[in-house]
Coordinates of C-alpha atoms (C1' of nucleotides) in Angstrom, one line a residue:
Chain A
M5 CA 35.5 -10.5 109.2
A6 CA 37.3 -12.7 107.0
T7 CA 37.1 -11.3 103.6
G8 CA 37.0 -7.6 103.2
R9 CA 33.5 -7.5 101.9
T10 CA 32.4 -4.1 103.1
H11 CA 28.8 -4.4 102.5
R12 CA 27.1 -2.5 99.7
P13 CA 26.2 1.1 100.2
A14 CA 22.9 0.0 99.1
T15 CA 22.9 1.4 95.6
R16 CA 19.6 3.1 95.9
S17 CA 19.1 2.2 92.3
R18 CA 15.8 1.2 90.9
G19 CA 16.2 -2.2 92.5
I20 CA 13.2 -4.3 93.5
P21 CA 13.3 -5.2 97.2
E22 CA 14.5 -8.7 98.0
A23 CA 11.3 -9.5 99.8
T24 CA 9.3 -8.5 96.8
V25 CA 11.4 -10.6 94.5
A26 CA 10.8 -13.6 96.7
R27 CA 7.1 -13.2 96.3
L28 CA 7.0 -12.7 92.5
P29 CA 7.1 -16.4 91.9
L30 CA 4.2 -16.9 94.2
Y31 CA 2.1 -14.3 92.3
L32 CA 3.2 -15.8 89.0
R33 CA 2.0 -19.2 90.1
A34 CA -1.4 -17.9 91.1
L35 CA -1.6 -15.9 87.9
T36 CA -0.8 -18.9 85.8
A37 CA -3.6 -20.8 87.4
L38 CA -6.0 -18.0 86.6
S39 CA -4.7 -17.8 83.1
E40 CA -5.4 -21.5 82.6
R41 CA -8.9 -20.9 83.7
S42 CA -9.1 -18.1 81.2
V43 CA -9.8 -15.5 83.8
P44 CA -9.2 -12.2 82.0
T45 CA -8.6 -9.8 85.0
V46 CA -8.1 -10.1 88.7
S47 CA -8.2 -7.6 91.6
S48 CA -5.4 -7.2 94.1
E49 CA -7.7 -8.6 96.7
E50 CA -8.5 -11.8 94.8
L51 CA -4.9 -12.4 93.6
A52 CA -3.6 -11.7 97.1
A53 CA -5.9 -14.4 98.5
A54 CA -4.8 -16.9 95.9
A55 CA -1.1 -16.2 96.6
G56 CA -1.6 -16.2 100.4
V57 CA -0.5 -12.6 101.1
N58 CA -2.5 -9.5 101.9
S59 CA -3.6 -7.1 99.2
A60 CA -1.7 -4.0 100.3
K61 CA 1.5 -5.9 100.2
L62 CA 0.7 -7.2 96.7
R63 CA -0.1 -3.8 95.4
K64 CA 3.1 -2.4 96.9
D65 CA 5.1 -5.2 95.3
F66 CA 3.6 -4.6 91.9
S67 CA 4.2 -0.9 92.3
Y68 CA 7.9 -1.7 92.2
L69 CA 7.5 -3.2 88.8
G70 CA 5.5 -0.4 87.3
S71 CA 1.9 0.6 87.0
Y72 CA 0.5 -2.5 85.4
G73 CA -3.0 -2.3 86.8
T74 CA -6.1 -0.4 85.9
R75 CA -7.9 1.6 88.6
G76 CA -11.4 0.5 89.2
V77 CA -10.8 -2.7 87.4
G78 CA -7.8 -4.7 88.4
Y79 CA -4.9 -6.4 86.7
D80 CA -4.9 -8.0 83.3
V81 CA -3.9 -11.6 83.9
E82 CA -2.0 -12.4 80.7
Y83 CA -0.2 -9.1 80.8
L84 CA 0.9 -9.5 84.4
V85 CA 2.1 -13.1 83.7
Y86 CA 4.2 -11.7 81.0
Q87 CA 5.6 -8.8 83.0
I88 CA 6.5 -10.9 86.0
S89 CA 8.0 -13.6 83.9
R90 CA 10.2 -11.0 82.2
E91 CA 11.2 -9.4 85.4
L92 CA 12.2 -12.8 86.8
G93 CA 14.1 -13.6 83.7
L94 CA 11.9 -16.5 82.8
T95 CA 11.5 -15.5 79.2
Q96 CA 14.8 -17.0 78.6
D97 CA 16.1 -20.5 79.0
W98 CA 18.2 -21.5 82.0
P99 CA 20.2 -24.6 81.7
V100 CA 20.8 -26.1 85.2
V101 CA 23.1 -28.8 86.4
I102 CA 22.4 -31.0 89.4
V103 CA 25.4 -32.3 91.2
G104 CA 25.0 -35.3 93.4
I105 CA 22.5 -37.8 92.2
G106 CA 21.5 -39.6 95.3
N107 CA 17.9 -40.0 96.5
L108 CA 17.4 -36.3 96.6
G109 CA 19.3 -35.4 93.4
A110 CA 17.3 -38.0 91.6
A111 CA 14.0 -36.6 93.0
L112 CA 15.0 -33.2 91.9
A113 CA 15.9 -34.4 88.5
G114 CA 12.4 -35.8 88.1
Y115 CA 10.7 -32.9 89.7
G116 CA 8.2 -31.3 87.2
G117 CA 8.4 -27.8 88.6
F118 CA 11.9 -27.8 87.4
A119 CA 11.2 -28.2 83.8
S120 CA 8.1 -26.0 83.8
R121 CA 9.4 -22.4 84.0
G122 CA 12.3 -21.9 81.8
F123 CA 14.6 -24.2 83.7
R124 CA 16.0 -27.1 81.9
V125 CA 18.1 -29.8 83.4
A126 CA 21.1 -29.7 81.2
A127 CA 23.1 -32.4 83.0
L128 CA 23.2 -34.7 86.0
I129 CA 26.6 -35.1 87.6
D130 CA 27.8 -37.6 90.2
A131 CA 31.1 -38.8 91.6
D132 CA 30.2 -42.4 91.6
P133 CA 31.6 -44.2 88.5
A134 CA 28.9 -46.8 88.9
M135 CA 26.3 -44.1 88.2
T136 CA 28.0 -42.8 85.1
G137 CA 25.8 -43.3 82.0
K138 CA 22.9 -44.5 84.0
P139 CA 19.8 -42.6 83.0
V140 CA 17.9 -40.8 85.8
A141 CA 14.6 -39.2 84.9
G142 CA 15.6 -39.8 81.4
I143 CA 18.9 -38.0 81.6
P144 CA 22.2 -39.9 81.6
V145 CA 24.4 -39.2 84.6
Q146 CA 27.9 -37.9 83.9
H147 CA 31.0 -38.1 85.9
T148 CA 32.3 -35.4 88.1
D149 CA 35.6 -35.4 86.2
D150 CA 33.8 -33.7 83.3
L151 CA 32.1 -31.1 85.4
E152 CA 34.0 -28.1 84.0
K153 CA 33.5 -29.2 80.4
I154 CA 29.8 -29.8 81.0
I155 CA 29.3 -26.3 82.5
K156 CA 31.1 -24.6 79.7
D157 CA 29.6 -26.6 76.9
N158 CA 26.1 -26.0 78.1
G159 CA 26.6 -22.4 79.2
V160 CA 25.3 -23.2 82.6
S161 CA 25.1 -20.5 85.1
I162 CA 22.9 -22.1 87.8
G163 CA 24.0 -25.1 89.7
V164 CA 22.1 -27.3 92.2
I165 CA 24.2 -29.1 94.9
A166 CA 22.6 -32.2 96.3
T167 CA 25.8 -33.9 97.5
P168 CA 26.7 -35.0 101.0
A169 CA 27.7 -32.0 103.1
G170 CA 31.3 -33.1 103.2
V171 CA 32.0 -32.5 99.5
A172 CA 29.6 -29.6 99.0
Q173 CA 32.2 -26.9 99.3
Q174 CA 34.6 -28.4 96.9
V175 CA 31.8 -29.1 94.4
C176 CA 30.8 -25.5 94.9
D177 CA 34.3 -24.2 94.3
R178 CA 34.6 -26.2 91.0
L179 CA 31.2 -24.9 89.9
V180 CA 32.1 -21.4 90.5
A181 CA 35.5 -21.7 88.9
A182 CA 33.8 -23.1 85.9
G183 CA 31.5 -20.1 85.6
V184 CA 28.5 -20.9 87.7
T185 CA 27.2 -17.7 89.4
S186 CA 24.1 -19.0 91.1
I187 CA 23.9 -21.9 93.4
L188 CA 21.0 -23.7 95.1
N189 CA 22.4 -25.7 97.9
F190 CA 20.6 -28.7 99.5
A191 CA 23.6 -29.9 101.4
P192 CA 23.4 -29.0 105.1
T193 CA 26.5 -26.8 105.2
V194 CA 27.4 -23.2 104.8
L195 CA 29.0 -22.5 101.4
S196 CA 31.5 -19.7 101.0
V197 CA 31.6 -18.1 97.6
P198 CA 33.3 -15.1 96.1
D199 CA 31.4 -11.8 95.7
G200 CA 29.0 -11.9 92.8
V201 CA 27.9 -15.4 93.3
D202 CA 24.5 -16.0 94.8
V203 CA 23.8 -18.9 97.0
R204 CA 20.4 -19.9 98.3
K205 CA 19.9 -22.9 100.6
V206 CA 17.2 -25.3 101.2
D207 CA 17.6 -27.2 104.5
L208 CA 15.0 -29.6 105.6
S209 CA 16.4 -30.1 109.0
I210 CA 16.4 -26.3 109.6
E211 CA 12.8 -26.0 108.6
L212 CA 11.8 -28.8 110.9
Q213 CA 13.7 -27.2 113.8
I214 CA 11.9 -23.9 113.3
L215 CA 8.6 -25.8 113.4
A216 CA 9.6 -27.6 116.5
F217 CA 10.4 -24.3 118.2
H218 CA 6.9 -23.0 117.6
E219 CA 5.3 -26.4 118.3
Q220 CA 7.0 -26.4 121.7
R221 CA 5.7 -22.9 122.4
K222 CA 2.1 -24.0 121.6
A223 CA 2.3 -26.8 124.1
G224 CA 3.5 -24.6 126.9
E225 CA 1.3 -21.8 126.1
E226 CA -1.9 -21.9 128.1
T227 CA -0.2 -22.2 131.3
P228 CA 1.1 -18.9 132.4
L229 CA 3.3 -20.8 134.7
E230 CA 5.3 -18.2 136.3
T231 CA 8.9 -19.0 136.4
A232 CA 8.5 -17.2 139.5
A233 CA 10.7 -15.0 141.1
G234 CA 13.4 -15.9 143.2
D235 CA 15.1 -17.7 140.5
G236 CA 17.5 -15.6 138.7
A237 CA 18.1 -19.0 137.7
L238 CA 20.5 -20.8 135.6
P239 CA 24.1 -20.3 136.2
A240 CA 24.2 -16.8 135.1
T241 CA 27.8 -17.2 135.5
A242 CA 30.2 -19.8 134.6
P243 CA 28.6 -22.2 132.2
R244 CA 29.6 -25.7 132.9
G245 CA 29.5 -28.9 131.0
A246 CA 26.0 -29.7 130.3
T247 CA 26.7 -32.4 127.9
G248 CA 25.2 -35.4 129.6
E249 CA 23.0 -33.3 131.6
D250 CA 20.4 -35.1 133.5
S251 CA 18.3 -35.1 130.6
A252 CA 15.1 -35.4 132.4
D253 CA 13.8 -32.1 131.5
Q254 CA 11.4 -32.7 128.7
G255 CA 8.3 -31.3 129.8
P256 CA 6.9 -27.9 129.5
D257 CA 10.1 -26.5 130.8
G258 CA 8.8 -23.5 132.4
D259 CA 12.0 -21.6 132.5
V260 CA 12.7 -20.1 129.3
P261 CA 15.6 -17.9 130.0
A262 CA 14.3 -15.3 127.6
V263 CA 14.6 -11.8 128.2
M264 CA 17.2 -9.8 129.7
P265 CA 18.2 -10.2 133.2
A266 CA 19.8 -6.9 133.5
Chain B
M23 CA 1.3 -17.8 106.0
A24 CA -0.7 -19.3 108.6
T25 CA -0.5 -17.6 111.9
G26 CA -1.1 -14.2 110.7
R27 CA -3.3 -12.4 113.1
T28 CA -4.3 -13.3 116.5
H29 CA -0.8 -13.7 117.8
R30 CA 0.8 -13.7 121.1
P31 CA -0.8 -11.9 123.9
A32 CA 1.7 -9.4 123.1
T33 CA 2.6 -9.3 126.7
R34 CA 5.9 -7.9 126.2
S35 CA 9.1 -9.8 125.7
R36 CA 9.7 -13.4 126.3
G37 CA 9.5 -13.7 122.5
I38 CA 12.5 -14.5 120.5
P39 CA 12.4 -12.7 117.1
E40 CA 11.5 -14.9 114.2
A41 CA 14.7 -14.0 112.4
T42 CA 16.7 -15.2 115.3
V43 CA 14.8 -18.4 115.6
A44 CA 15.5 -19.1 112.0
R45 CA 19.2 -18.9 112.7
L46 CA 19.4 -21.0 115.8
P47 CA 19.5 -24.2 113.8
L48 CA 22.5 -22.8 111.9
Y49 CA 24.3 -22.0 115.1
L50 CA 23.5 -25.4 116.5
R51 CA 24.9 -27.1 113.5
A52 CA 28.2 -25.2 113.7
L53 CA 28.4 -25.8 117.4
T54 CA 27.7 -29.5 117.0
A55 CA 30.6 -29.7 114.6
L56 CA 32.9 -27.9 117.1
S57 CA 31.6 -30.2 119.8
E58 CA 32.6 -33.3 117.7
R59 CA 36.1 -31.9 117.4
S60 CA 36.1 -31.4 121.2
V61 CA 36.6 -27.7 121.0
P62 CA 35.7 -26.4 124.4
T63 CA 35.0 -22.7 123.8
V64 CA 34.4 -20.5 120.9
S65 CA 34.2 -16.7 120.3
S66 CA 31.3 -15.0 118.6
E67 CA 33.7 -14.2 115.8
E68 CA 34.7 -17.8 115.1
L69 CA 31.2 -19.2 115.6
A70 CA 29.7 -16.5 113.4
A71 CA 32.2 -17.4 110.6
A72 CA 31.3 -21.0 110.9
A73 CA 27.6 -20.3 110.7
G74 CA 28.0 -17.8 107.9
V75 CA 26.7 -14.7 109.7
N76 CA 28.4 -11.7 111.2
S77 CA 29.4 -11.7 114.8
A78 CA 27.3 -8.7 116.0
K79 CA 24.2 -10.5 114.7
L80 CA 25.1 -13.7 116.5
R81 CA 25.7 -11.9 119.8
K82 CA 22.5 -10.1 119.5
D83 CA 20.7 -13.4 118.7
F84 CA 22.2 -15.1 121.8
S85 CA 21.3 -12.2 123.9
Y86 CA 17.7 -13.1 123.4
L87 CA 18.3 -16.5 124.9
G88 CA 20.2 -15.2 127.9
S89 CA 23.7 -14.4 128.9
Y90 CA 25.4 -17.6 128.1
G91 CA 28.8 -16.3 127.2
T92 CA 31.8 -15.3 129.3
R93 CA 33.3 -11.9 128.5
G94 CA 36.9 -12.0 127.4
V95 CA 36.6 -15.7 126.7
G96 CA 33.6 -16.7 124.5
Y97 CA 31.0 -19.3 124.7
D98 CA 31.2 -22.8 126.2
V99 CA 30.4 -25.1 123.3
E100 CA 28.6 -27.9 125.1
Y101 CA 26.6 -25.5 127.2
L102 CA 25.4 -23.6 124.2
V103 CA 24.5 -26.7 122.3
Y104 CA 22.4 -27.7 125.2
Q105 CA 20.7 -24.3 125.6
I106 CA 19.9 -23.9 121.9
S107 CA 18.7 -27.5 121.7
R108 CA 16.4 -26.9 124.6
E109 CA 15.2 -23.6 123.2
L110 CA 14.3 -25.2 119.9
G111 CA 12.6 -28.0 121.6
L112 CA 15.0 -30.6 120.4
T113 CA 15.5 -32.2 123.8
Q114 CA 12.2 -34.0 123.1
D115 CA 11.3 -36.4 120.5
W116 CA 9.2 -35.3 117.6
P117 CA 7.4 -38.0 115.6
V118 CA 6.8 -36.9 112.1
V119 CA 4.7 -38.3 109.3
I120 CA 5.5 -37.9 105.6
V121 CA 2.5 -37.9 103.3
G122 CA 3.1 -38.6 99.6
I123 CA 5.8 -41.2 99.0
G124 CA 6.9 -40.3 95.5
N125 CA 10.4 -39.6 94.5
L126 CA 10.6 -36.6 96.8
G127 CA 8.8 -38.3 99.7
A128 CA 11.1 -41.3 99.5
A129 CA 14.1 -39.1 99.4
L130 CA 12.9 -37.3 102.5
A131 CA 12.2 -40.5 104.3
G132 CA 15.8 -41.5 103.7
Y133 CA 17.3 -38.2 104.5
G134 CA 19.7 -38.5 107.4
G135 CA 19.2 -35.0 108.7
F136 CA 15.7 -35.9 109.5
A137 CA 16.6 -38.6 112.0
S138 CA 19.4 -36.7 113.5
R139 CA 18.0 -34.1 115.7
G140 CA 15.1 -35.4 117.7
F141 CA 12.9 -36.0 114.6
R142 CA 11.7 -39.5 114.0
V143 CA 9.8 -40.6 111.0
A144 CA 6.9 -42.2 112.6
A145 CA 5.1 -43.2 109.4
L146 CA 5.0 -42.9 105.7
I147 CA 1.6 -42.4 104.1
D148 CA 0.6 -42.7 100.5
A149 CA -2.7 -42.9 98.6
D150 CA -1.5 -45.5 96.1
P151 CA -2.7 -49.0 97.3
A152 CA 0.2 -50.5 95.4
M153 CA 2.6 -48.8 97.7
T154 CA 0.9 -50.0 100.9
G155 CA 3.2 -52.2 102.9
K156 CA 6.1 -51.6 100.7
P157 CA 9.1 -50.5 102.8
V158 CA 10.8 -47.2 101.9
A159 CA 14.0 -46.4 103.7
G160 CA 13.1 -49.3 106.0
I161 CA 9.7 -48.0 106.9
P162 CA 6.6 -49.7 105.5
V163 CA 4.2 -47.3 103.7
Q164 CA 0.7 -47.1 105.0
H165 CA -2.4 -46.1 103.2
T166 CA -4.1 -42.8 103.4
D167 CA -7.2 -44.3 104.7
D168 CA -5.5 -44.8 108.0
L169 CA -4.1 -41.3 108.2
E170 CA -6.2 -40.2 111.2
K171 CA -5.5 -43.3 113.2
I172 CA -1.7 -43.1 112.5
I173 CA -1.6 -39.5 113.6
K174 CA -3.4 -40.2 116.8
D175 CA -1.7 -43.4 117.7
N176 CA 1.7 -41.9 117.3
G177 CA 0.9 -38.5 118.8
V178 CA 2.2 -36.8 115.7
S179 CA 2.1 -33.0 115.7
I180 CA 4.3 -32.3 112.7
G181 CA 3.4 -33.4 109.2
V182 CA 5.4 -33.2 106.0
I183 CA 3.4 -32.9 102.7
A184 CA 5.2 -34.2 99.6
T185 CA 2.1 -35.0 97.5
P186 CA 1.2 -33.5 94.2
A187 CA -0.2 -30.0 94.5
G188 CA -3.7 -31.0 93.6
V189 CA -4.3 -33.0 96.7
A190 CA -2.1 -31.1 99.1
Q191 CA -4.9 -29.0 100.6
Q192 CA -7.1 -31.9 101.3
V193 CA -4.2 -33.9 102.9
C194 CA -3.5 -30.8 104.9
D195 CA -7.1 -30.5 106.1
R196 CA -7.1 -34.1 107.2
L197 CA -3.8 -33.7 109.0
V198 CA -5.0 -30.7 110.8
A199 CA -8.3 -32.3 111.7
A200 CA -6.4 -35.2 113.1
G201 CA -4.4 -33.0 115.4
V202 CA -1.3 -31.9 113.4
T203 CA -0.4 -28.3 114.2
S204 CA 2.8 -27.9 112.2
I205 CA 3.2 -28.6 108.5
L206 CA 6.2 -28.6 106.2
N207 CA 4.8 -28.3 102.7
F208 CA 6.8 -29.3 99.6
A209 CA 3.8 -29.2 97.3
P210 CA 3.9 -26.1 95.1
T211 CA 0.6 -24.7 96.4
V212 CA -0.6 -22.3 99.1
L213 CA -2.1 -24.1 102.0
S214 CA -4.8 -22.5 104.1
V215 CA -5.0 -23.6 107.7
P216 CA -6.8 -22.4 110.8
D217 CA -5.1 -20.1 113.3
G218 CA -2.7 -21.8 115.5
V219 CA -1.3 -24.1 112.8
D220 CA 2.1 -23.3 111.4
V221 CA 3.0 -23.9 107.8
R222 CA 6.4 -23.6 106.3
K223 CA 7.0 -24.2 102.7
V224 CA 9.9 -25.4 100.6
D225 CA 9.6 -24.7 97.0
L226 CA 12.2 -25.6 94.5
S227 CA 10.8 -23.8 91.7
I228 CA 10.5 -20.6 93.7
E229 CA 14.2 -20.7 94.8
L230 CA 15.3 -21.2 91.2
Q231 CA 13.2 -18.3 90.0
I232 CA 14.7 -16.0 92.7
L233 CA 18.2 -17.1 91.5
A234 CA 17.2 -16.5 87.9
F235 CA 16.1 -12.9 88.8
H236 CA 19.6 -12.1 90.2
E237 CA 21.3 -14.0 87.4
Q238 CA 19.5 -11.9 84.9
R239 CA 20.6 -8.7 86.6
K240 CA 24.2 -9.8 86.6
A241 CA 24.1 -10.4 82.8
G242 CA 22.1 -7.4 82.1
E243 CA 24.6 -4.7 81.6
E244 CA 24.3 -4.5 77.9
T245 CA 21.1 -4.7 76.1
P246 CA 17.8 -5.0 77.9
L247 CA 16.6 -5.9 74.5
E248 CA 12.9 -6.5 74.2
T249 CA 12.4 -9.5 72.1
A250 CA 8.8 -9.1 72.9
A251 CA 8.1 -7.2 69.8
G252 CA 6.1 -9.8 68.0
D253 CA 4.8 -11.4 71.1
G254 CA 1.3 -11.4 70.0
A255 CA 0.0 -13.0 73.2
L256 CA -0.4 -9.7 74.9
P257 CA -3.9 -8.4 75.2
A258 CA -4.8 -5.3 73.3
T259 CA -6.3 -3.9 76.4
A260 CA -3.1 -4.0 78.2
P261 CA -2.0 -0.9 80.1
R262 CA 0.6 0.9 78.2
G263 CA 3.8 2.4 79.2
A264 CA 5.4 -0.8 80.2
T265 CA 8.8 -1.2 78.9
G266 CA 10.2 2.2 78.3
E267 CA 12.8 2.5 80.9
D268 CA 14.4 -0.2 82.8
S269 CA 17.9 -1.0 82.2
A270 CA 19.9 1.6 84.1
D271 CA 21.0 -0.9 86.6
Q272 CA 24.6 -0.7 87.3
G273 CA 24.8 -1.8 90.9
P274 CA 27.1 -4.7 90.9
D275 CA 24.9 -6.1 93.5
G276 CA 27.1 -8.4 95.5
D277 CA 24.3 -9.6 97.6
V278 CA 23.9 -11.6 100.6
P279 CA 23.9 -15.3 100.5
A280 CA 21.4 -17.6 101.8
V281 CA 18.6 -17.4 104.2
M282 CA 15.2 -16.2 103.7
P283 CA 12.4 -16.5 106.2
A284 CA 9.2 -17.7 105.0
Chain C
dT17 C1' 43.9 -7.2 127.8
dC18 C1' 40.0 -9.5 125.3
dT19 C1' 35.2 -10.5 124.2
dT20 C1' 30.5 -10.3 125.5
dG21 C1' 26.0 -7.9 125.8
dT22 C1' 23.3 -4.1 124.5
dG23 C1' 21.5 0.7 123.7
dA24 C1' 21.0 3.4 119.8
dA25 C1' 21.2 4.2 114.8
dA26 C1' 20.4 2.7 110.4
dG27 C1' 18.2 -0.1 107.2
dT28 C1' 14.2 -3.2 105.4
dG29 C1' 9.8 -4.7 105.2
dT30 C1' 4.7 -4.3 106.2
dT31 C1' 0.5 -2.1 106.9
dC32 C1' -2.5 1.9 106.9
dA33 C1' -5.4 4.9 104.7
dC34 C1' -6.6 7.8 101.2
dA35 C1' -5.7 10.5 96.8
dG36 C1' -6.3 9.8 92.2
dC37 C1' -7.8 7.5 88.1
dT38 C1' -11.2 4.6 85.5
Chain D
dA16 C1' -18.7 3.5 92.8
dG17 C1' -14.5 0.6 92.7
dC18 C1' -9.7 -0.4 92.8
dT19 C1' -5.0 0.9 92.1
dG20 C1' -0.8 3.2 93.5
dT21 C1' 1.7 5.4 97.2
dG22 C1' 3.2 8.5 101.1
dA23 C1' 3.6 8.0 105.8
dA24 C1' 3.4 5.3 110.0
dC25 C1' 4.7 1.4 112.1
dA26 C1' 7.3 -2.9 113.0
dC27 C1' 11.0 -5.7 112.5
dT28 C1' 16.0 -6.6 111.6
dT29 C1' 20.7 -5.5 111.2
dT30 C1' 24.7 -3.0 112.2
dC31 C1' 27.4 0.1 115.0
dA32 C1' 30.2 1.2 118.7
dC33 C1' 31.2 1.0 123.3
dA34 C1' 30.5 0.1 128.4
dA35 C1' 30.8 -3.8 131.4
dG36 C1' 33.0 -7.6 133.1
dA37 C1' 36.2 -11.6 133.1

DNA sequence: TCTTGTGAAAGTGTTCACAGCT
DNA sequence: AGCTGTGAACACTTTCACAAGA
């Protein structure tokens, strides 16, 4: 268990469930769209549809924030936008640094959604001296050497890592040492951070693999295809090198080990 | 989320829990690293540390796949790599199309992690005629007009949407009509799709907002301070009661890192 | 001995269904 | 009548702790 880290006793506080927090931005986006169309009120049913969730879940989510609706009527759009924004901390300005200005970092720097809701790209940082001073999305790239100073001067508490995997941990360590307490990690690696620092990750490759899993299931679905008895199959015992394996197997491989043998 | 309702025949078991599926790519990555270092076996404890989860969870996850370990010893690295790859459907080739070759789409096209595990960028598609024929990451961009033909000719079942939000739904509809059954959506909008089509989304802005929420909590120990006093934008009809009583929070909240199913 | 595999307990999240307010 | 807010039921996930097996 590596670090002590005895998990939290779950301070039963007045905390909002994590799953709810993860959906608030979704609601906010839907509400913002309604607001722009000057829609004054919305029912849980309508809003849920716009956000792609079901209405009971939405009502339950909102109930953690307080009683912001009006029975028989619905929710006041402007009012909810404000309450959710406040709950998410979007009524304040969040300076963000992006470290690693490759293709992805550059794309992130130029991403509109970034600037929109209270987030401001305070600096772009890259280790390549050739990049230093070069403007990307209108912001001049600064060198990694100045990372600590940049963080401190700008009061940055949120960092985005878009570096190659190999240097992500050390970049992370420096960010944390300099005072960053929230990290959005695009590098395909596990970051370890001290308690009190939040890390969220976005990994393309993982998302695709999850899709592939389901895709594969779909293809093999119609055919019940009994793995049939008799097989106990697969070296239930000693695994052996499967590296090269005869490949071959590509098809609807009917023998998902699945489920408990015994 | 797409596949809400009519789900599996519910014929007991055989199903791997979604939370487990979402972690398999993580294990696979850690195992691949071990494999490259020619490590022959690994214990649940070691592997769990490398993947950033706890060992009980990992063992439980693996138990859904079958009994691939050896008690008193651990897991054979190569063997596990093979089994997980097969389970995820990575032993086959998945042609993928990316639609919307702006900054982000171009970055995705060049992203190494894409090509690595069985995923092959079969085509890049963009609506801008000026882009047509231009090579991005070595692949010539094709025009949206040919979308259906491209999907069919390449047997594509996974599509990546990196277009502006405004056109994402129509691109999605065309992909689905042409035969795509899994979509990775980078556009900040909710896509609606027929049953049987999976959608996963990656949304920068949402991730940042979730971080901001926790960040705010960390800082909030002193004054909840409502600057809202003169807000003015709030509708007079707004429900009352709002802000009286938050604060309170004291839980140091040392939360979990990473991972969040969609 | 050591480590896996797994029932059972605990914790989280979702859905139901209806009481209560407008 | 209509719609929110919520207890209670259900479903899923994580963690515990130990028996089984190498």
